JSON list of C-alpha atoms in Angstrom, two decimals:
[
{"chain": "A", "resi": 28, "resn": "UNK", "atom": "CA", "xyz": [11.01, 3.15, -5.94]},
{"chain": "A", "resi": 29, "resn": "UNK", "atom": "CA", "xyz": [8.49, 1.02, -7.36]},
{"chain": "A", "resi": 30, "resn": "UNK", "atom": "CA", "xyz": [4.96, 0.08, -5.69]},
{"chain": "A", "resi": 31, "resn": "UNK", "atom": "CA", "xyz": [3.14, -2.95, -6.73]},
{"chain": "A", "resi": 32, "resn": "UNK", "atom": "CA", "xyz": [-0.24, -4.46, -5.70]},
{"chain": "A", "resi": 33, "resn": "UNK", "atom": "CA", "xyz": [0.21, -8.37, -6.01]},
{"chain": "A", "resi": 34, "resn": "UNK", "atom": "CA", "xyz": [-3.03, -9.55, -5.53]},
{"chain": "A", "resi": 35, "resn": "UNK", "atom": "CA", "xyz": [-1.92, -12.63, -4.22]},
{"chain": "A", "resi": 36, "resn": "UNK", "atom": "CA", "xyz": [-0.13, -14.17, -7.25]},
{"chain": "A", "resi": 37, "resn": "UNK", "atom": "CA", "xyz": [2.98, -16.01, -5.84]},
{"chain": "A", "resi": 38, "resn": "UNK", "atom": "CA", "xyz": [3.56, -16.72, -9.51]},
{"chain": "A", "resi": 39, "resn": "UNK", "atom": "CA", "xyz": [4.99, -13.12, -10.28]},
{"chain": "A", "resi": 40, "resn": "UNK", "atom": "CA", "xyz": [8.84, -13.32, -8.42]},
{"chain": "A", "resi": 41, "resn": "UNK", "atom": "CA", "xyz": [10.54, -14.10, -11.38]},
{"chain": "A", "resi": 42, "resn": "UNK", "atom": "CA", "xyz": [9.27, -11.31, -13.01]},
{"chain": "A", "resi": 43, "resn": "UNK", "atom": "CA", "xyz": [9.55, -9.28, -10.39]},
{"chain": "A", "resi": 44, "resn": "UNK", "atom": "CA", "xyz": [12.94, -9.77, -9.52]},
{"chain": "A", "resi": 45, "resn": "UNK", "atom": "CA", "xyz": [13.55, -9.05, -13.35]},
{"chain": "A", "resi": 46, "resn": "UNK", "atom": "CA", "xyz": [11.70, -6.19, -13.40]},
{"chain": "A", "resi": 47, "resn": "UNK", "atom": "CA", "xyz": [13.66, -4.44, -9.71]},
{"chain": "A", "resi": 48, "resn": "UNK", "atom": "CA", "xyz": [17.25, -5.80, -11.55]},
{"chain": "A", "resi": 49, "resn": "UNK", "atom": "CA", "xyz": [16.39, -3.93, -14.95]},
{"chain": "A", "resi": 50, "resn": "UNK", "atom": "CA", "xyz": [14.73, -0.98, -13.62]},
{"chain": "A", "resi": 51, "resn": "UNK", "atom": "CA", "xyz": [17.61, -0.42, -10.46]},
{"chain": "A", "resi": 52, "resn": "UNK", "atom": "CA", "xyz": [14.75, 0.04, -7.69]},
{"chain": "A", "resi": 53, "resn": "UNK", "atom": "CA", "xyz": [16.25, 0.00, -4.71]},
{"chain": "A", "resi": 54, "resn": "UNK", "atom": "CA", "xyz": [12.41, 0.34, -3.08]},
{"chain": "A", "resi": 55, "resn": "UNK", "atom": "CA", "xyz": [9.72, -2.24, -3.49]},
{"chain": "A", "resi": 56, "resn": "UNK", "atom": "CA", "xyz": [6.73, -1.23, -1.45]},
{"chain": "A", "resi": 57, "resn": "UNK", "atom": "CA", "xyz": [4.63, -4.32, -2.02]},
{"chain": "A", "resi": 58, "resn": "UNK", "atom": "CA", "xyz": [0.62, -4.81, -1.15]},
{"chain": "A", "resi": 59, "resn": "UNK", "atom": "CA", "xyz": [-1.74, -7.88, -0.86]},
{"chain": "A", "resi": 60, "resn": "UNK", "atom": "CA", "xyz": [1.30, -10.16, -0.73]},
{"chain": "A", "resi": 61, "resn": "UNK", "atom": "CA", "xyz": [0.09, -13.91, 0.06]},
{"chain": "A", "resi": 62, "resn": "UNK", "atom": "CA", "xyz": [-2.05, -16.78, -1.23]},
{"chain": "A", "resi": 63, "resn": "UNK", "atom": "CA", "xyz": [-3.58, -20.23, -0.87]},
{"chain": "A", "resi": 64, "resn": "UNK", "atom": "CA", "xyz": [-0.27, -21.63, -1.91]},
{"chain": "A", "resi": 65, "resn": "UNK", "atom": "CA", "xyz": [2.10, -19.62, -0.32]},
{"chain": "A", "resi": 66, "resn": "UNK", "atom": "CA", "xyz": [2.03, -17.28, 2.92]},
{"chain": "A", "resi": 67, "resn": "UNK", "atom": "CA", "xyz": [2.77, -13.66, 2.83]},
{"chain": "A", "resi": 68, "resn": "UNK", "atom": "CA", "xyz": [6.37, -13.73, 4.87]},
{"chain": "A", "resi": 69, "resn": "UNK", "atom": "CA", "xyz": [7.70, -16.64, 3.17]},
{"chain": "A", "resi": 70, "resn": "UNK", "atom": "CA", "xyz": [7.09, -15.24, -0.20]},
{"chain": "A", "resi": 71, "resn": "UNK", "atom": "CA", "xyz": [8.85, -12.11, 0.73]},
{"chain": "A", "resi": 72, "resn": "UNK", "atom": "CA", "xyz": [12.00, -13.47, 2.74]},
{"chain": "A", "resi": 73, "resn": "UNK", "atom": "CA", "xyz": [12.40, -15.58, -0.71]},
{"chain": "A", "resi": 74, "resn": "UNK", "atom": "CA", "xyz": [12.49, -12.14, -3.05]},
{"chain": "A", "resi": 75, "resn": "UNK", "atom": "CA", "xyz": [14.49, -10.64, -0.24]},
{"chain": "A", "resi": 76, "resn": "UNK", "atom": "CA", "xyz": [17.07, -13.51, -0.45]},
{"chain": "A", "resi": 77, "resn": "UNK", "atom": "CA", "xyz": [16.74, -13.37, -4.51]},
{"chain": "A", "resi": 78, "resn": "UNK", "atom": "CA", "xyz": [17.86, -9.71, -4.85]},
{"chain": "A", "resi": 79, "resn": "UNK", "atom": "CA", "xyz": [19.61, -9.76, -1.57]},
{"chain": "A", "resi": 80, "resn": "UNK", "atom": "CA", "xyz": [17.20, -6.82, -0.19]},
{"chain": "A", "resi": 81, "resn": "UNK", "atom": "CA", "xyz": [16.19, -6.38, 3.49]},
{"chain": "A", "resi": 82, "resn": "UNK", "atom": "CA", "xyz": [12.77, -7.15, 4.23]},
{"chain": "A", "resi": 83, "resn": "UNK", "atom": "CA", "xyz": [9.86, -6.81, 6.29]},
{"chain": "A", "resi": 84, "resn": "UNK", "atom": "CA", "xyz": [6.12, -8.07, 6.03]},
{"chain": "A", "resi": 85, "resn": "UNK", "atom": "CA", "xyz": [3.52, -7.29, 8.19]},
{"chain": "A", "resi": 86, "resn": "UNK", "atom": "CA", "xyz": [0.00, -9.71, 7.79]},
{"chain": "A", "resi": 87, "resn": "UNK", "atom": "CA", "xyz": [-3.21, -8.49, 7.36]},
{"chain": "A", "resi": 88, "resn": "UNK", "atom": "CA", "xyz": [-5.51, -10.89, 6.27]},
{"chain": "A", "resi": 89, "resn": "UNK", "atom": "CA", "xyz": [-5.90, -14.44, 7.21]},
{"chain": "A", "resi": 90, "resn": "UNK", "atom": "CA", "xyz": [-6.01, -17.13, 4.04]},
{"chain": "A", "resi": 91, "resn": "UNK", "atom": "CA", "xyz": [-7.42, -19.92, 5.37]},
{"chain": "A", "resi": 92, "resn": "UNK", "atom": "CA", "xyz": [-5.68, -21.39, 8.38]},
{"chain": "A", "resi": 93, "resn": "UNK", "atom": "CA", "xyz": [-1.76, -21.46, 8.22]},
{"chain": "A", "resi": 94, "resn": "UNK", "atom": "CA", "xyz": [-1.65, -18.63, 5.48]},
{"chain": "A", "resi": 95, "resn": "UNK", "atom": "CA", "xyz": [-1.78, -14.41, 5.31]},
{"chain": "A", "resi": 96, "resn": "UNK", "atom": "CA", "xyz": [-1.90, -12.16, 3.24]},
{"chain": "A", "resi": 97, "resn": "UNK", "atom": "CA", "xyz": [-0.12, -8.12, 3.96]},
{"chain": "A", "resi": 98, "resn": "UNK", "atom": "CA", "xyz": [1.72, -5.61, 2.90]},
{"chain": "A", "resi": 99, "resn": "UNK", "atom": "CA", "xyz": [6.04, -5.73, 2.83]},
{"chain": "A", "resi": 100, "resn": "UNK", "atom": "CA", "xyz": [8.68, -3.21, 2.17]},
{"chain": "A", "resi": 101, "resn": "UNK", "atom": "CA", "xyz": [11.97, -4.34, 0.82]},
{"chain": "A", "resi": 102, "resn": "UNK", "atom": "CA", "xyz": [15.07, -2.02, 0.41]},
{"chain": "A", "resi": 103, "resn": "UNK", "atom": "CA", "xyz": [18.31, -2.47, -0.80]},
{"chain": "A", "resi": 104, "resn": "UNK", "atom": "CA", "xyz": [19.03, -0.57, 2.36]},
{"chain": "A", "resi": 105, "resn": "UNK", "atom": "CA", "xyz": [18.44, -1.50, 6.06]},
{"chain": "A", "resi": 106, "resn": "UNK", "atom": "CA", "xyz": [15.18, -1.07, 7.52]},
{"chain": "A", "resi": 107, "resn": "UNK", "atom": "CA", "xyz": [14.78, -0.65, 11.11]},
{"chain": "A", "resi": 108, "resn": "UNK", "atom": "CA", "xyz": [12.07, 1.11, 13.52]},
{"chain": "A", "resi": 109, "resn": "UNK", "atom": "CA", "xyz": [9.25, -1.18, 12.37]},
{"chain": "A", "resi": 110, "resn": "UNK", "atom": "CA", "xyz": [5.74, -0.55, 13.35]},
{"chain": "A", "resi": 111, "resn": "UNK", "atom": "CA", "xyz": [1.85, -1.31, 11.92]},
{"chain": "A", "resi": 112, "resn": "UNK", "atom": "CA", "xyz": [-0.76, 1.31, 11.85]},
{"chain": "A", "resi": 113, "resn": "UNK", "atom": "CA", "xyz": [-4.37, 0.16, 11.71]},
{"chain": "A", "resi": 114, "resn": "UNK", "atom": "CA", "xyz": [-6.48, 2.03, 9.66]},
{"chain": "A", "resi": 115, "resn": "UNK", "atom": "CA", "xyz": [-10.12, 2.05, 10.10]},
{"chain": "A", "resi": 116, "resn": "UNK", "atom": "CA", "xyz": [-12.17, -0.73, 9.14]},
{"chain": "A", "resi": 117, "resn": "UNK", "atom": "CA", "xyz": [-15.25, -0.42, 7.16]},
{"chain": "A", "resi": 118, "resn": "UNK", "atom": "CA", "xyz": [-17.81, -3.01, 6.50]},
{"chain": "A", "resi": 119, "resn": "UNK", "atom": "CA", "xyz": [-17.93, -3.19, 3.05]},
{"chain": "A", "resi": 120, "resn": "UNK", "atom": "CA", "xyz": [-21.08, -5.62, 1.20]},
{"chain": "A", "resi": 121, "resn": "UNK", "atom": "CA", "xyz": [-18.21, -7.98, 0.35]},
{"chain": "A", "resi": 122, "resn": "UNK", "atom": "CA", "xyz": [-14.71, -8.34, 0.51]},
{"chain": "A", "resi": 123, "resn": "UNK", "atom": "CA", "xyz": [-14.43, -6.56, 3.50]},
{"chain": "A", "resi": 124, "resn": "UNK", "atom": "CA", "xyz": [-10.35, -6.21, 4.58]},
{"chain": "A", "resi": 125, "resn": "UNK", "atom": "CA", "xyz": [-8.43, -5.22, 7.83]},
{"chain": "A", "resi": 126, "resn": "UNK", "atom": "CA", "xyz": [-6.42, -2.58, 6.39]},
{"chain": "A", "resi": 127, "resn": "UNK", "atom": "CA", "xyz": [-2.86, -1.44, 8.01]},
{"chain": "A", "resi": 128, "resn": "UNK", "atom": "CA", "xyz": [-0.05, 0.67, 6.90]},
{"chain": "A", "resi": 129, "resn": "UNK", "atom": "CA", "xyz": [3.57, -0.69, 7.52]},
{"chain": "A", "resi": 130, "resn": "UNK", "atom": "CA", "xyz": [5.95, 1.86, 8.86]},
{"chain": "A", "resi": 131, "resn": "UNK", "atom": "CA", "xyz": [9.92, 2.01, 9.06]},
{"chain": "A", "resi": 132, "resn": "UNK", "atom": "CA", "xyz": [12.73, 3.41, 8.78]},
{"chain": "A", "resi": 133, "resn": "UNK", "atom": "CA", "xyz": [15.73, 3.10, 5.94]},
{"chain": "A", "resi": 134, "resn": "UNK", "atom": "CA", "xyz": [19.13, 3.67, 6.64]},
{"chain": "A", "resi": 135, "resn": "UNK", "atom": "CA", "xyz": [20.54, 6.06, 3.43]},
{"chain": "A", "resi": 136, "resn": "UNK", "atom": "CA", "xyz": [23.77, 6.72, 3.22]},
{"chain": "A", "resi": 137, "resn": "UNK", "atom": "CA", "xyz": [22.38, 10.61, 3.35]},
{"chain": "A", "resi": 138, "resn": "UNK", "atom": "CA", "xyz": [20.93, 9.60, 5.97]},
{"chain": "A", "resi": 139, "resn": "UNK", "atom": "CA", "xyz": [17.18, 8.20, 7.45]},
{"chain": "A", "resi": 140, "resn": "UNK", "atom": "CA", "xyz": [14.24, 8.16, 5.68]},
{"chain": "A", "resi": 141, "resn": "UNK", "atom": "CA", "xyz": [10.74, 7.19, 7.18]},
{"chain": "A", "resi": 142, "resn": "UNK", "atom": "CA", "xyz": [9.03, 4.94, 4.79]},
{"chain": "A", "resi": 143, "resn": "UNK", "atom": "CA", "xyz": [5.11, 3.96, 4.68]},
{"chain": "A", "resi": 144, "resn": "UNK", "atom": "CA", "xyz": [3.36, 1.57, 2.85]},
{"chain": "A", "resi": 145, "resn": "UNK", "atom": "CA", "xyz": [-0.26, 1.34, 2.78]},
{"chain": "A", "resi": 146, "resn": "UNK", "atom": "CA", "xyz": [-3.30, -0.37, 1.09]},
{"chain": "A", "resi": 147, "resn": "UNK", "atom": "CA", "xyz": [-6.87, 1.60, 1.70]},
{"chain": "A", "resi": 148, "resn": "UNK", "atom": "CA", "xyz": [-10.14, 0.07, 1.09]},
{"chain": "A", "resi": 149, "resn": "UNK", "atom": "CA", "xyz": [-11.50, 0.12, -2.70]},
{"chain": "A", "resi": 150, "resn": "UNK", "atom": "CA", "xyz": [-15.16, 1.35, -2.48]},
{"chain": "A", "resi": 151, "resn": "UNK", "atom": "CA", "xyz": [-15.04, 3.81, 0.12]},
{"chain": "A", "resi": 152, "resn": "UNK", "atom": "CA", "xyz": [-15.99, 7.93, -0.75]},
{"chain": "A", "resi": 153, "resn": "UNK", "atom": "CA", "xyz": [-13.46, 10.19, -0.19]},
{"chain": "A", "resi": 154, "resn": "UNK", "atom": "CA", "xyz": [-14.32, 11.55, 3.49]},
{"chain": "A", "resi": 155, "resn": "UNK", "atom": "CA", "xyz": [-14.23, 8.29, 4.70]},
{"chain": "A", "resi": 156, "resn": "UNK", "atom": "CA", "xyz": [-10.78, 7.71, 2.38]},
{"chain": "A", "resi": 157, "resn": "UNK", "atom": "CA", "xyz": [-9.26, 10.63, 3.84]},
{"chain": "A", "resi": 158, "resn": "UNK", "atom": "CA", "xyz": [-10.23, 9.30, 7.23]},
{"chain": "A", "resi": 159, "resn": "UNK", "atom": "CA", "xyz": [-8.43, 5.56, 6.78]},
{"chain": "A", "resi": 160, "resn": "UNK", "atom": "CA", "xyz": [-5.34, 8.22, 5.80]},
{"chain": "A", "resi": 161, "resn": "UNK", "atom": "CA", "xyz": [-5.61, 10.35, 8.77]},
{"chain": "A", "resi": 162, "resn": "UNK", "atom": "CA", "xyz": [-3.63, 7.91, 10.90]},
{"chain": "A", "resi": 163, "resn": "UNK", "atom": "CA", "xyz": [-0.60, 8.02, 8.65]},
{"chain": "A", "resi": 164, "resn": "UNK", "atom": "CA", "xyz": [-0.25, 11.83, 8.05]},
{"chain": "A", "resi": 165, "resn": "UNK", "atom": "CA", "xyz": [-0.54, 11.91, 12.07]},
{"chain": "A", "resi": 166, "resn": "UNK", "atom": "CA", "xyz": [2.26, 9.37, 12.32]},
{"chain": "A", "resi": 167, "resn": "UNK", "atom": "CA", "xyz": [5.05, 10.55, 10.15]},
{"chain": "A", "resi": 168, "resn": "UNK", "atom": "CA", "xyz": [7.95, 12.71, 11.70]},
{"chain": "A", "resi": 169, "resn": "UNK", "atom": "CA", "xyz": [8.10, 15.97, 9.66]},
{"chain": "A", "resi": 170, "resn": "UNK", "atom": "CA", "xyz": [12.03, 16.43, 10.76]},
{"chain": "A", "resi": 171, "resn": "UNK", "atom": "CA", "xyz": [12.89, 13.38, 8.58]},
{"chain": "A", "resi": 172, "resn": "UNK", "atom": "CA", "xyz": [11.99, 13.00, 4.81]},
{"chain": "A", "resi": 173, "resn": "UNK", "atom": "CA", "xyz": [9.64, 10.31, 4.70]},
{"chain": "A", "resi": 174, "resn": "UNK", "atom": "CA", "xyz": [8.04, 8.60, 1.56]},
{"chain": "A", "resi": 175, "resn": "UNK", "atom": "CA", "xyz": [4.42, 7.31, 1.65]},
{"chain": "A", "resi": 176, "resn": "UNK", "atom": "CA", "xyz": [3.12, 5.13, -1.05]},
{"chain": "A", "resi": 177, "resn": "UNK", "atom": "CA", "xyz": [1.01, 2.00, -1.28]},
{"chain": "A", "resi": 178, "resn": "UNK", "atom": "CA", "xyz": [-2.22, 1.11, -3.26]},
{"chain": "A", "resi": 179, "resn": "UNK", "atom": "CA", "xyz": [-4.36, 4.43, -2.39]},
{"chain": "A", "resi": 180, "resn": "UNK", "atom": "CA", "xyz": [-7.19, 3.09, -4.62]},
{"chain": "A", "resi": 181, "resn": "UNK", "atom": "CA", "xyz": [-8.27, 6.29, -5.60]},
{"chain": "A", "resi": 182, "resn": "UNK", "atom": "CA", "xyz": [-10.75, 6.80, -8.49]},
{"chain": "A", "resi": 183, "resn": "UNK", "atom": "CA", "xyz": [-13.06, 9.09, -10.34]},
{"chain": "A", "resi": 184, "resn": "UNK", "atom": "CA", "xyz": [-16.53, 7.16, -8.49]},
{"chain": "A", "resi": 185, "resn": "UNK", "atom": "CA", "xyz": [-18.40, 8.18, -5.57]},
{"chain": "A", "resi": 186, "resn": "UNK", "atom": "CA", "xyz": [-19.86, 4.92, -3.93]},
{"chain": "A", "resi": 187, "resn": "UNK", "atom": "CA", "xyz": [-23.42, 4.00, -3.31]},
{"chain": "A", "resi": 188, "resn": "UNK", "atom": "CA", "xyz": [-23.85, 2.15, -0.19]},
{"chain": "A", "resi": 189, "resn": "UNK", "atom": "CA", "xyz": [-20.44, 0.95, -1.09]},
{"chain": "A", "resi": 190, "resn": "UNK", "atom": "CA", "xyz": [-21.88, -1.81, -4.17]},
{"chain": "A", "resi": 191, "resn": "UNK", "atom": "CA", "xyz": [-22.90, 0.86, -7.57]},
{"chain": "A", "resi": 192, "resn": "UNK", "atom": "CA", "xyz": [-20.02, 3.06, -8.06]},
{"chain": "A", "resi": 193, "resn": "UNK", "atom": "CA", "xyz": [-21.20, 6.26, -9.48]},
{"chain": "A", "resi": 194, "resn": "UNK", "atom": "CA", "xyz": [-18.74, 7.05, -12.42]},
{"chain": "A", "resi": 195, "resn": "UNK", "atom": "CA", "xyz": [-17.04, 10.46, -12.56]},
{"chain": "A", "resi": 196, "resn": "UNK", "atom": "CA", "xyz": [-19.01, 11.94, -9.47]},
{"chain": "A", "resi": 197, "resn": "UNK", "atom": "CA", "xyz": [-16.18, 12.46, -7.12]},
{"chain": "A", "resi": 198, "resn": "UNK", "atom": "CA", "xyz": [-12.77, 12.48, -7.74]},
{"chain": "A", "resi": 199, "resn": "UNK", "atom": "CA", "xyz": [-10.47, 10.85, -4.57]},
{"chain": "A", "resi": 200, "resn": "UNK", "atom": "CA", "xyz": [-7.35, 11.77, -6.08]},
{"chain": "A", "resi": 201, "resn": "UNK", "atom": "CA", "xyz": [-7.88, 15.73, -5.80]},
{"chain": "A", "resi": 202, "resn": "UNK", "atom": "CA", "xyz": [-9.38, 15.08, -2.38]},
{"chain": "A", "resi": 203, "resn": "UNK", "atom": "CA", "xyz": [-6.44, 13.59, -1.26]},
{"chain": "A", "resi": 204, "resn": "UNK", "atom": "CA", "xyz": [-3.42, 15.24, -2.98]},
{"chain": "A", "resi": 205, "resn": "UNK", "atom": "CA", "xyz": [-5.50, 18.39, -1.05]},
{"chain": "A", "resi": 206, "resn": "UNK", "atom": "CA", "xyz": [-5.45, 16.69, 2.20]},
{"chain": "A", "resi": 207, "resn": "UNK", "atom": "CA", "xyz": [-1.36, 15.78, 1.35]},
{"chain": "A", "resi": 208, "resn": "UNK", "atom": "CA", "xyz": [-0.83, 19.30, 0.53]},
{"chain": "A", "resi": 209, "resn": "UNK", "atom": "CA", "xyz": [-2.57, 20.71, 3.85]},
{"chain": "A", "resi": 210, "resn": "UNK", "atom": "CA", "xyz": [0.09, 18.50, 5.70]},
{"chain": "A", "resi": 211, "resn": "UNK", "atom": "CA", "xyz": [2.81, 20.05, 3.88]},
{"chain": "A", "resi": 212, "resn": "UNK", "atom": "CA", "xyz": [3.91, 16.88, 1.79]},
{"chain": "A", "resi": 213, "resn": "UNK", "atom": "CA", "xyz": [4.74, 16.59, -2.06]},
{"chain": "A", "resi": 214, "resn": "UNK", "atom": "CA", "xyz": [2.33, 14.26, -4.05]},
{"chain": "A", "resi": 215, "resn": "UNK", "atom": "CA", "xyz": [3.96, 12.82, -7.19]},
{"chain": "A", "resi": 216, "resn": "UNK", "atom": "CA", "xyz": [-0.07, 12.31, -8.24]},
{"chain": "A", "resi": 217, "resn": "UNK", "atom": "CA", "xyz": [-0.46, 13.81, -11.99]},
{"chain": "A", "resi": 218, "resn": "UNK", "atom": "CA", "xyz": [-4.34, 14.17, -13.55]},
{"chain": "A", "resi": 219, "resn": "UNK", "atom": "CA", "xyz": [-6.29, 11.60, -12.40]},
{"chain": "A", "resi": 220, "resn": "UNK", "atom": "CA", "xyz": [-5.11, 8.23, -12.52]},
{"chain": "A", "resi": 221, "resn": "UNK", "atom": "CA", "xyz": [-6.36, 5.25, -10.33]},
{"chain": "A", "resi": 222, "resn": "UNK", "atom": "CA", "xyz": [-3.35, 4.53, -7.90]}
]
């Protein structure tokens, strides 16, 4: 399983269909797929086709007016039971995003698994991180094993009025491993890393 924020660089497919050969992934949770140059879905039905994956995109931010930019899962395995969460929307200074988490389900051969894939907002504190979550932990059906991953953006900064991060003053990623842990799920977070 591998999860990669693109940040809109259509220019990375070679090496990322390198990189999910050499490495055997047979997840690719994928955020801010899409540019100027080349929209979201199309850039994910061509991976899918590359490394003859299944596929799905959802969009979540306009590029200009024929383009989008979102989030994508692609599985060696089928994916079925597809749905889009919304997560709250907070009015950042600038650079202010509609953020959703994709949802589906994989066909295993042990079986289903419920797979999420979200992006939440940079320079947000962590009540109002845990809060963009809350959706997601609601969603999930505890009788199947279910994966969530995604860009959390979790750091060691607490946010002034969302512009002057405050280095070191909070830390999101015990905030919400803790809020993971009250749900009853397994985070593979270790120390303190920005995810």
């Amino acid at each position: 399983i591998a999860s990669v924020n693109l940040p809109g660089q259509p220019r990375i497919a070679d090496a990322l269909e390198a990189w999910t050969q050499t490495r055997e992934f047979d997840i690719l949770l994928l955020q801010e797929v899409g540019h100027r140059s080349l929209d979201g879905e199309a850039f994910v039905a061509a991976l899918s086709e590359r490394l003859q994956f299944h596929a799905i995109y959802a969009p979540a931010n306009p590029i200009g007016d024929t383009h989008t930019q979102g989030l994508a899962i692609v599985s060696r395995y089928p994916l079925d039971h597809v749905r889009v969460l919304p997560l709250t929307y907070h009015r950042l200074r600038f650079r202010s995003r509609c953020r959703i988490a994709l949802v589906a389900t994989m066909a295993m051969p042990a079986g289903p698994v419920h797979l999420v894939n979200l992006h939440l907002d940079t320079r947000i504190n962590s009540k109002d991180r845990l809060a963009q979550l809350a959706p997601v932990l609601e969603a999930v059906d505890s009788d199947v094993p279910q994966l969530i991953g995604g860009d959390f953006n979790t750091m060691n900064i607490r946010w002034f009025r969302t512009m002057w991060p405050l280095v070191f003053l909070q830390r999101q990623v015990a905030a919400v491993e803790a809020r993971m842990a009250s749900g009853g799920f397994r985070t593979p977070f270790k120390g303190d890393p920005a995810t």
